[in-house]
XYZ file of C-alpha atoms in Angstrom:
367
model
C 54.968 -74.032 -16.503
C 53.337 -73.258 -13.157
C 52.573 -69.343 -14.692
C 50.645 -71.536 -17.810
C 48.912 -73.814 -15.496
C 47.304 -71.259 -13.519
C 46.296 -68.947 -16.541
C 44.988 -72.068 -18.252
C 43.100 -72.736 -14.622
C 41.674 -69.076 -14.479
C 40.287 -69.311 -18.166
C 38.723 -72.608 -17.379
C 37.191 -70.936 -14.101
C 36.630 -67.819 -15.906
C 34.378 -69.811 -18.592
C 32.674 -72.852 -17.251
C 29.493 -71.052 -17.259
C 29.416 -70.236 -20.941
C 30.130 -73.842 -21.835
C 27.254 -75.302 -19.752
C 24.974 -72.365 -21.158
C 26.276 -73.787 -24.845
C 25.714 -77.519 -24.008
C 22.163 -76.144 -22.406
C 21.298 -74.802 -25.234
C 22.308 -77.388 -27.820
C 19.969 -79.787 -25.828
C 17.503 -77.283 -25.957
C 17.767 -77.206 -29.759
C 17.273 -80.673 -29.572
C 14.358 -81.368 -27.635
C 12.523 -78.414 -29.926
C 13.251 -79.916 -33.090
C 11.870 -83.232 -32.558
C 8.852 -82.007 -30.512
C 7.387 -78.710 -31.625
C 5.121 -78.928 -34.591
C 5.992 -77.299 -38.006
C 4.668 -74.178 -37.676
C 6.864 -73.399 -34.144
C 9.212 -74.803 -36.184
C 9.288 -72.568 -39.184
C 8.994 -69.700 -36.713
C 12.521 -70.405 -34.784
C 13.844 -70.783 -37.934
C 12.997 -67.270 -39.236
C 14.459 -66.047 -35.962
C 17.294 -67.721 -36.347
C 17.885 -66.089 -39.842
C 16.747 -62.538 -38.660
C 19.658 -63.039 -36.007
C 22.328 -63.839 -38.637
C 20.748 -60.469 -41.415
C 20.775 -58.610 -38.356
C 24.121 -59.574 -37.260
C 25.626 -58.712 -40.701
C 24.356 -55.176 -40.565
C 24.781 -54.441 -37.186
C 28.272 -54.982 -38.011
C 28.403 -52.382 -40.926
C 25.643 -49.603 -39.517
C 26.220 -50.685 -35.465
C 30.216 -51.238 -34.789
C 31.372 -49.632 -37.758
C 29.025 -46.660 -38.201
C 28.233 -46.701 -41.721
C 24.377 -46.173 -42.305
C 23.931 -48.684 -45.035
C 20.491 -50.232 -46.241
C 21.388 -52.643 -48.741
C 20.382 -56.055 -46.711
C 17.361 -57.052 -49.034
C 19.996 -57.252 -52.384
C 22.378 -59.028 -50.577
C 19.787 -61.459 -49.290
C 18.545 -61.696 -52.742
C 21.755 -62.539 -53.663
C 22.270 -65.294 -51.441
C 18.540 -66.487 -52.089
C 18.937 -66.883 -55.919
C 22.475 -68.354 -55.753
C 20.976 -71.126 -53.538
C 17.516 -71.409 -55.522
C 19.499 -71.861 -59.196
C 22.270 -74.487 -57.829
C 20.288 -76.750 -55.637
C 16.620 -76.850 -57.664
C 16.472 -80.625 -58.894
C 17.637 -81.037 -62.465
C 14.687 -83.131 -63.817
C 12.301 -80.014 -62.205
C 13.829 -77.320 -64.022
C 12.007 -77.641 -67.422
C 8.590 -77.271 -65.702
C 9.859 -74.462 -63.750
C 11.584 -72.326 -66.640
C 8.311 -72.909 -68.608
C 8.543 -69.580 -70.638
C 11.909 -69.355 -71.219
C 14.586 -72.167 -70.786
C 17.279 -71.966 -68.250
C 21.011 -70.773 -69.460
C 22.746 -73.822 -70.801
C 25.984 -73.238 -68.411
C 23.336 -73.277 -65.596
C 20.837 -76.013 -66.439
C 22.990 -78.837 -65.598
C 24.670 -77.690 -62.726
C 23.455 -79.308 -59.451
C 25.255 -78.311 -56.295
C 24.845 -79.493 -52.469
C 23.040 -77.204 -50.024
C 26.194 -76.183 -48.235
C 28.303 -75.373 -51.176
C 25.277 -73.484 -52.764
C 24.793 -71.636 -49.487
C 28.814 -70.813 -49.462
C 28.530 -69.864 -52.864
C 25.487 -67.026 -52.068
C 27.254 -65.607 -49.752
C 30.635 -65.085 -51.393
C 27.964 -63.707 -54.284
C 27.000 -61.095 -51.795
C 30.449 -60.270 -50.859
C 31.265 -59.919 -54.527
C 28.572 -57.676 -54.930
C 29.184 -55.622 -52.114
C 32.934 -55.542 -53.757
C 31.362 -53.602 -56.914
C 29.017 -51.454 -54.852
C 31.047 -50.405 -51.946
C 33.578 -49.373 -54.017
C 31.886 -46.182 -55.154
C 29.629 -45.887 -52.405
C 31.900 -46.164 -49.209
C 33.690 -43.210 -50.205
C 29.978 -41.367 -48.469
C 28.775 -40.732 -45.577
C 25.581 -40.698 -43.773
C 22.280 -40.577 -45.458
C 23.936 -40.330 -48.779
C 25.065 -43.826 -48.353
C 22.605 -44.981 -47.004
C 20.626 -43.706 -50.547
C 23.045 -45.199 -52.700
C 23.119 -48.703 -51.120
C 19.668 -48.414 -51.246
C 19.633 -47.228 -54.884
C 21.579 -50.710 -55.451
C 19.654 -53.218 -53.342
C 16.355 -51.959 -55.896
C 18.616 -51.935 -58.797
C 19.514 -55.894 -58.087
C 16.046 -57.048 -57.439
C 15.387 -55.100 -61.019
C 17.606 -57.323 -62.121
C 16.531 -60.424 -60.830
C 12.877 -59.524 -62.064
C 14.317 -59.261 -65.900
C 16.875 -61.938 -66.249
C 14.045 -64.430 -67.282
C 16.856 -67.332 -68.522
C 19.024 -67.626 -65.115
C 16.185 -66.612 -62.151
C 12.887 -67.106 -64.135
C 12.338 -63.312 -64.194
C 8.882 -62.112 -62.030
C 7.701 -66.022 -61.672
C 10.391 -66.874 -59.530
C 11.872 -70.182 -58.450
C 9.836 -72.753 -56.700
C 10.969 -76.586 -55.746
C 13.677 -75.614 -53.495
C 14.932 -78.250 -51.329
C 13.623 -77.276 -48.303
C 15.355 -77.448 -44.671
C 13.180 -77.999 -41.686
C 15.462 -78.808 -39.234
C 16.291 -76.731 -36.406
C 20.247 -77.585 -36.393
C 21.097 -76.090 -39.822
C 19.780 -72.224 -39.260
C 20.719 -72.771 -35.419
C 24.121 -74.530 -35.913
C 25.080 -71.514 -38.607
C 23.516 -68.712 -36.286
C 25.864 -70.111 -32.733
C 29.242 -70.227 -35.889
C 28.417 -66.497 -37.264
C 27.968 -65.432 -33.682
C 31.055 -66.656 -32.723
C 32.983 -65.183 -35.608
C 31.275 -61.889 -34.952
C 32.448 -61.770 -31.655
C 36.084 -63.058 -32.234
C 35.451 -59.977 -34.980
C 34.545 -57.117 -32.661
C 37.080 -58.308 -29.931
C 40.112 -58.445 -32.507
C 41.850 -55.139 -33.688
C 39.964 -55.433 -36.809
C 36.716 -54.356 -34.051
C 38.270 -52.084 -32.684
C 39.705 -50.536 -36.179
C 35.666 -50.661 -36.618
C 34.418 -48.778 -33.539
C 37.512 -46.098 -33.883
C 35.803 -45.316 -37.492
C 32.186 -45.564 -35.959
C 33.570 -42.930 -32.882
C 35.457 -40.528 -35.025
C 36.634 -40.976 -38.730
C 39.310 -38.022 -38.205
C 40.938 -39.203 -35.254
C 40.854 -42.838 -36.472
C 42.365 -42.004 -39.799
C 45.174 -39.870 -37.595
C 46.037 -42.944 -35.523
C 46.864 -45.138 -38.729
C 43.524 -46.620 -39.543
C 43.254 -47.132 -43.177
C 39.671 -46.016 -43.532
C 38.458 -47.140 -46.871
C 40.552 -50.615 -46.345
C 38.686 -51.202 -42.685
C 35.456 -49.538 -44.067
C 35.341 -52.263 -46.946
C 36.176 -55.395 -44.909
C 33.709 -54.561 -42.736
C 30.819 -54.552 -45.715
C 31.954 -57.597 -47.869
C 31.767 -59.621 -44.242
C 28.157 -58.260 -43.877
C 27.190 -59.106 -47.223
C 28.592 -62.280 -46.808
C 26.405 -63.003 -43.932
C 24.226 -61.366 -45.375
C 23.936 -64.039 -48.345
C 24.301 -66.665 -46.066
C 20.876 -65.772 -44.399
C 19.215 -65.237 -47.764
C 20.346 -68.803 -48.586
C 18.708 -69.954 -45.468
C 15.685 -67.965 -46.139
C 15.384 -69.462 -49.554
C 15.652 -73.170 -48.220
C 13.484 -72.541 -45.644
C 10.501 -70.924 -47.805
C 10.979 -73.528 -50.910
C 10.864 -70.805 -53.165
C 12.058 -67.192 -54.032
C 10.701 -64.640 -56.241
C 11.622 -60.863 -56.624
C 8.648 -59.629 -54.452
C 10.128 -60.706 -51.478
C 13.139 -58.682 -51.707
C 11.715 -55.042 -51.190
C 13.347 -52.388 -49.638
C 11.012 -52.864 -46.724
C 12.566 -55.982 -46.011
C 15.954 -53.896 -44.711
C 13.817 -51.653 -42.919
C 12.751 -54.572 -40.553
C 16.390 -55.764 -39.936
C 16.991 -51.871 -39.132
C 14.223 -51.776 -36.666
C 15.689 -55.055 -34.986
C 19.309 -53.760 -34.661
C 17.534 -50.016 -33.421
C 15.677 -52.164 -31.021
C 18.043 -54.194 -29.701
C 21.064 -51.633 -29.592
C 23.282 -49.842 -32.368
C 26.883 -51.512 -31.404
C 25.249 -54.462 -28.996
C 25.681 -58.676 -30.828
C 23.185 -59.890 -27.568
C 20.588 -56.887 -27.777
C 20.391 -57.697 -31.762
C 20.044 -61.223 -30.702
C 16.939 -60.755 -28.502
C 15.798 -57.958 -30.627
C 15.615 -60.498 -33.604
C 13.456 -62.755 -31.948
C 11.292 -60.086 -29.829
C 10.504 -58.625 -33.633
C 10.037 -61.866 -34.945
C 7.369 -63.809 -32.758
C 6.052 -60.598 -31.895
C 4.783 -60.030 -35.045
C 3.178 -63.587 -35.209
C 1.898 -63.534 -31.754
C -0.558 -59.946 -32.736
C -1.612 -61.702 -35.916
C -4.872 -62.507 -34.355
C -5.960 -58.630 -34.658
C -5.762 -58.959 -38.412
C -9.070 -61.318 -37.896
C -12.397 -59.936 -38.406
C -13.513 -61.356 -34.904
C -10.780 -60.887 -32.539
C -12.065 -61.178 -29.366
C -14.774 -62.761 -30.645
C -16.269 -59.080 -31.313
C -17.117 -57.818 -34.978
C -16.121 -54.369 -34.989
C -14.788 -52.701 -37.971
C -11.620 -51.880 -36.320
C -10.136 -55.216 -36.334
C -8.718 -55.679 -39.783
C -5.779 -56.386 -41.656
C -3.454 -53.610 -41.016
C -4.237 -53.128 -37.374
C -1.320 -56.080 -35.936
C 1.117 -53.731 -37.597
C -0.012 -50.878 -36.010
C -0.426 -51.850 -32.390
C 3.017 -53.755 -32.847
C 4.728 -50.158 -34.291
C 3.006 -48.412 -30.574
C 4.128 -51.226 -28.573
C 7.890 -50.621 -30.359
C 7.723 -47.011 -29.599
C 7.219 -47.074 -26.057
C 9.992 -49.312 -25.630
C 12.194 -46.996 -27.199
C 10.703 -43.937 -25.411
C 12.140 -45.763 -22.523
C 14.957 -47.379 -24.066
C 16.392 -44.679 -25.966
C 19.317 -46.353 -26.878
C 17.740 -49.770 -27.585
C 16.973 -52.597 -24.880
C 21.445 -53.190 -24.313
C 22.360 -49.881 -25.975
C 25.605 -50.356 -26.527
C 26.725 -53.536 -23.449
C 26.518 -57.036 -24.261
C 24.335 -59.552 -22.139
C 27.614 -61.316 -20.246
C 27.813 -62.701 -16.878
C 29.367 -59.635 -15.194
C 26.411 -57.556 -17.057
C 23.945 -59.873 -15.407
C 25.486 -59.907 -11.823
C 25.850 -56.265 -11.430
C 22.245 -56.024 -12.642
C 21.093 -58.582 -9.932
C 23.261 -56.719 -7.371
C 21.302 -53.244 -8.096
C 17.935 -54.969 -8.338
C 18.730 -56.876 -5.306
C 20.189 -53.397 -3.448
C 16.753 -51.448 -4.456
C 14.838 -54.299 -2.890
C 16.713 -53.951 0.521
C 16.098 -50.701 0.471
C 13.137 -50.323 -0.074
C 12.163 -52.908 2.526
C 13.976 -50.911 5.186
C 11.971 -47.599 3.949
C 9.030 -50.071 4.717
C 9.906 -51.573 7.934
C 11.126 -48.187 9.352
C 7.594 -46.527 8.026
C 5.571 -48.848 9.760
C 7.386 -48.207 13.012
């Protein structure tokens, strides 16, 4: 009893800090919903949806080591499921103008949450049907074929005029503009991810991501652990492209490139192959940076009209800025550690060692 009492004691010690962060940043989420304006507002909310797409394929390319870039289908996925269920009844005949919805479909109404449940086990179906073929390569070959299939879905949704209204897309989506529903879903998929990677089901995945061989020789049933490991992502996956879909109000095929992936790629590259709080900061360092260097798209940044400045040119100082932080972060801004308490004492303790140090070299120079 006295044993329980005192492990029960050291996990309470051990984790105070995290729960005051949590109830710190709850309140924080609080104060910003009800007084930022819309368009802070809509921003946060597209980080918080970049975090959970990020999330999903960190977990496939990062911790498990398979280079998949299928993130825009599964996100269209999840987008459509959500855009076809919760889309008013009465709005539908003005919407499906050219050709009327399926009848199974057309009077089917669900609630946001069980729409947004339903994308994402969509995705994870999906990704049942695709992986099964594909996850039996490796490397860039994957990586072509889940490709192949994210285009080959959007195709799809750009044809099937009757159930996603084909090129025209779906508009009238309920819309979410609240800061707890992305947030509140983005601190539960962190957590799960997390309780993931820390379970033997993570470490199953980073044996695979180290060495296939060796991981296959120890008992790990590679195509089994391989496969969980994608239908979770995709199921994320769908989840954010739910999200994305209720936050926009509408969703047509265009948005759903391939270019879409790359951006979640360049976030999880950023932030750190293998790392849940460098694709975390990543998301939003991406995110608002992007918006921040929008200004150089105007004509008269700087209040100077000089040919230079025009759309096209935010991109491009944003891609330099990206590669000098990789030139000095070559393995992204965590690399491979997570942002915890002992990670951010040890780094105070070497930044606060250099600084003594270097003030002795000072005092004893000017003596």
């Amino acid at each position: 009893m006295k044993e329980t009492q005192n492990n029960i004691g050291a996990y309470l010690k051990l984790h105070w800090k995290t729960a005051v962060f949590l109830v710190v940043l709850l309140i924080g989420i609080g104060l910003a919903d009800n007084f930022v304006d819309s368009y802070v507002r809509r921003l946060l909310n597209l980080c918080a949806i970049y975090v959970i797409v990020s999330l999903a394929m960190n977990l496939v390319n990062g911790f498990t080591g398979q280079f998949s870039l299928g993130q825009a289908g599964f996100m269209a996925i999840g987008a459509y499921t959500v855009a076809v269920f919760t889309v008013p009844i009465e709005s539908r005949a003005a919407i499906f103008y050219l050709e009327p919805m399926v009848p199974f479909l057309a009077n089917i109404e669900l609630p946001f949450i069980v729409a947004l449940i339903l994308g994402g086990l969509a995705s994870a179906v999906a990704a049942f049907f695709i992986g099964s073929p594909c996850l039996r390569l490796r490397g860039d070959y994957l990586a072509i074929a889940t490709l192949g299939f994210s285009e080959i879905i959007r195709i799809i949704f750009t044809n099937t005029q009757s159930i996603t209204n084909g090129a025209l897309g779906i508009k009238s989506i309920p819309t979410i503009s609240s800061l707890w529903w992305t947030y509140g879903i983005a601190i539960i998929i962190i957590i799960a991810t997390i309780l993931l990677i820390n379970s033997t089901y993570g470490r199953a995945f980073k044996s695979i991501r180290e060495d296939e061989i060796a991981a296959e020789a120890m008992g790990v049933a590679l195509f089994k652990t391989k496969m969980t490991s994608f239908l979770i992502g995709a199921f994320f996956t769908g989840i954010g492209g739910g999200l994305f879909a209720a936050l926009l109000g509408t969703v047509d095929p265009k948005q759903f490139y391939f270019i879409l992936t790359y951006n979640f790629l360049l976030i999880i590259v950023l932030g750190g192959m293998g790392s849940i709080s460098g694709t975390i900061i990543a998301s939003f360092v991406v995110t608002l940076g992007q918006e921040a260097l929008r200004f150089l798209d105007e004509p008269m940044a700087f209040g100077l009209d000089l040919p230079i400045f025009r759309p096209g040119l935010r991109m491009v100082v944003f891609s330099f800025l990206l590669m000098v932080i990789v030139l000095f972060y070559r393995k992204g801004l965590m690399g491979t550690n997570e942002l915890t308490w002992d990670f951010i004492a040890e780094k105070y303790r070497v930044i606060k060692k250099k600084l003594s140090k270097k003030k002795t070299s000072t005092e004893g120079g000017g003596n």
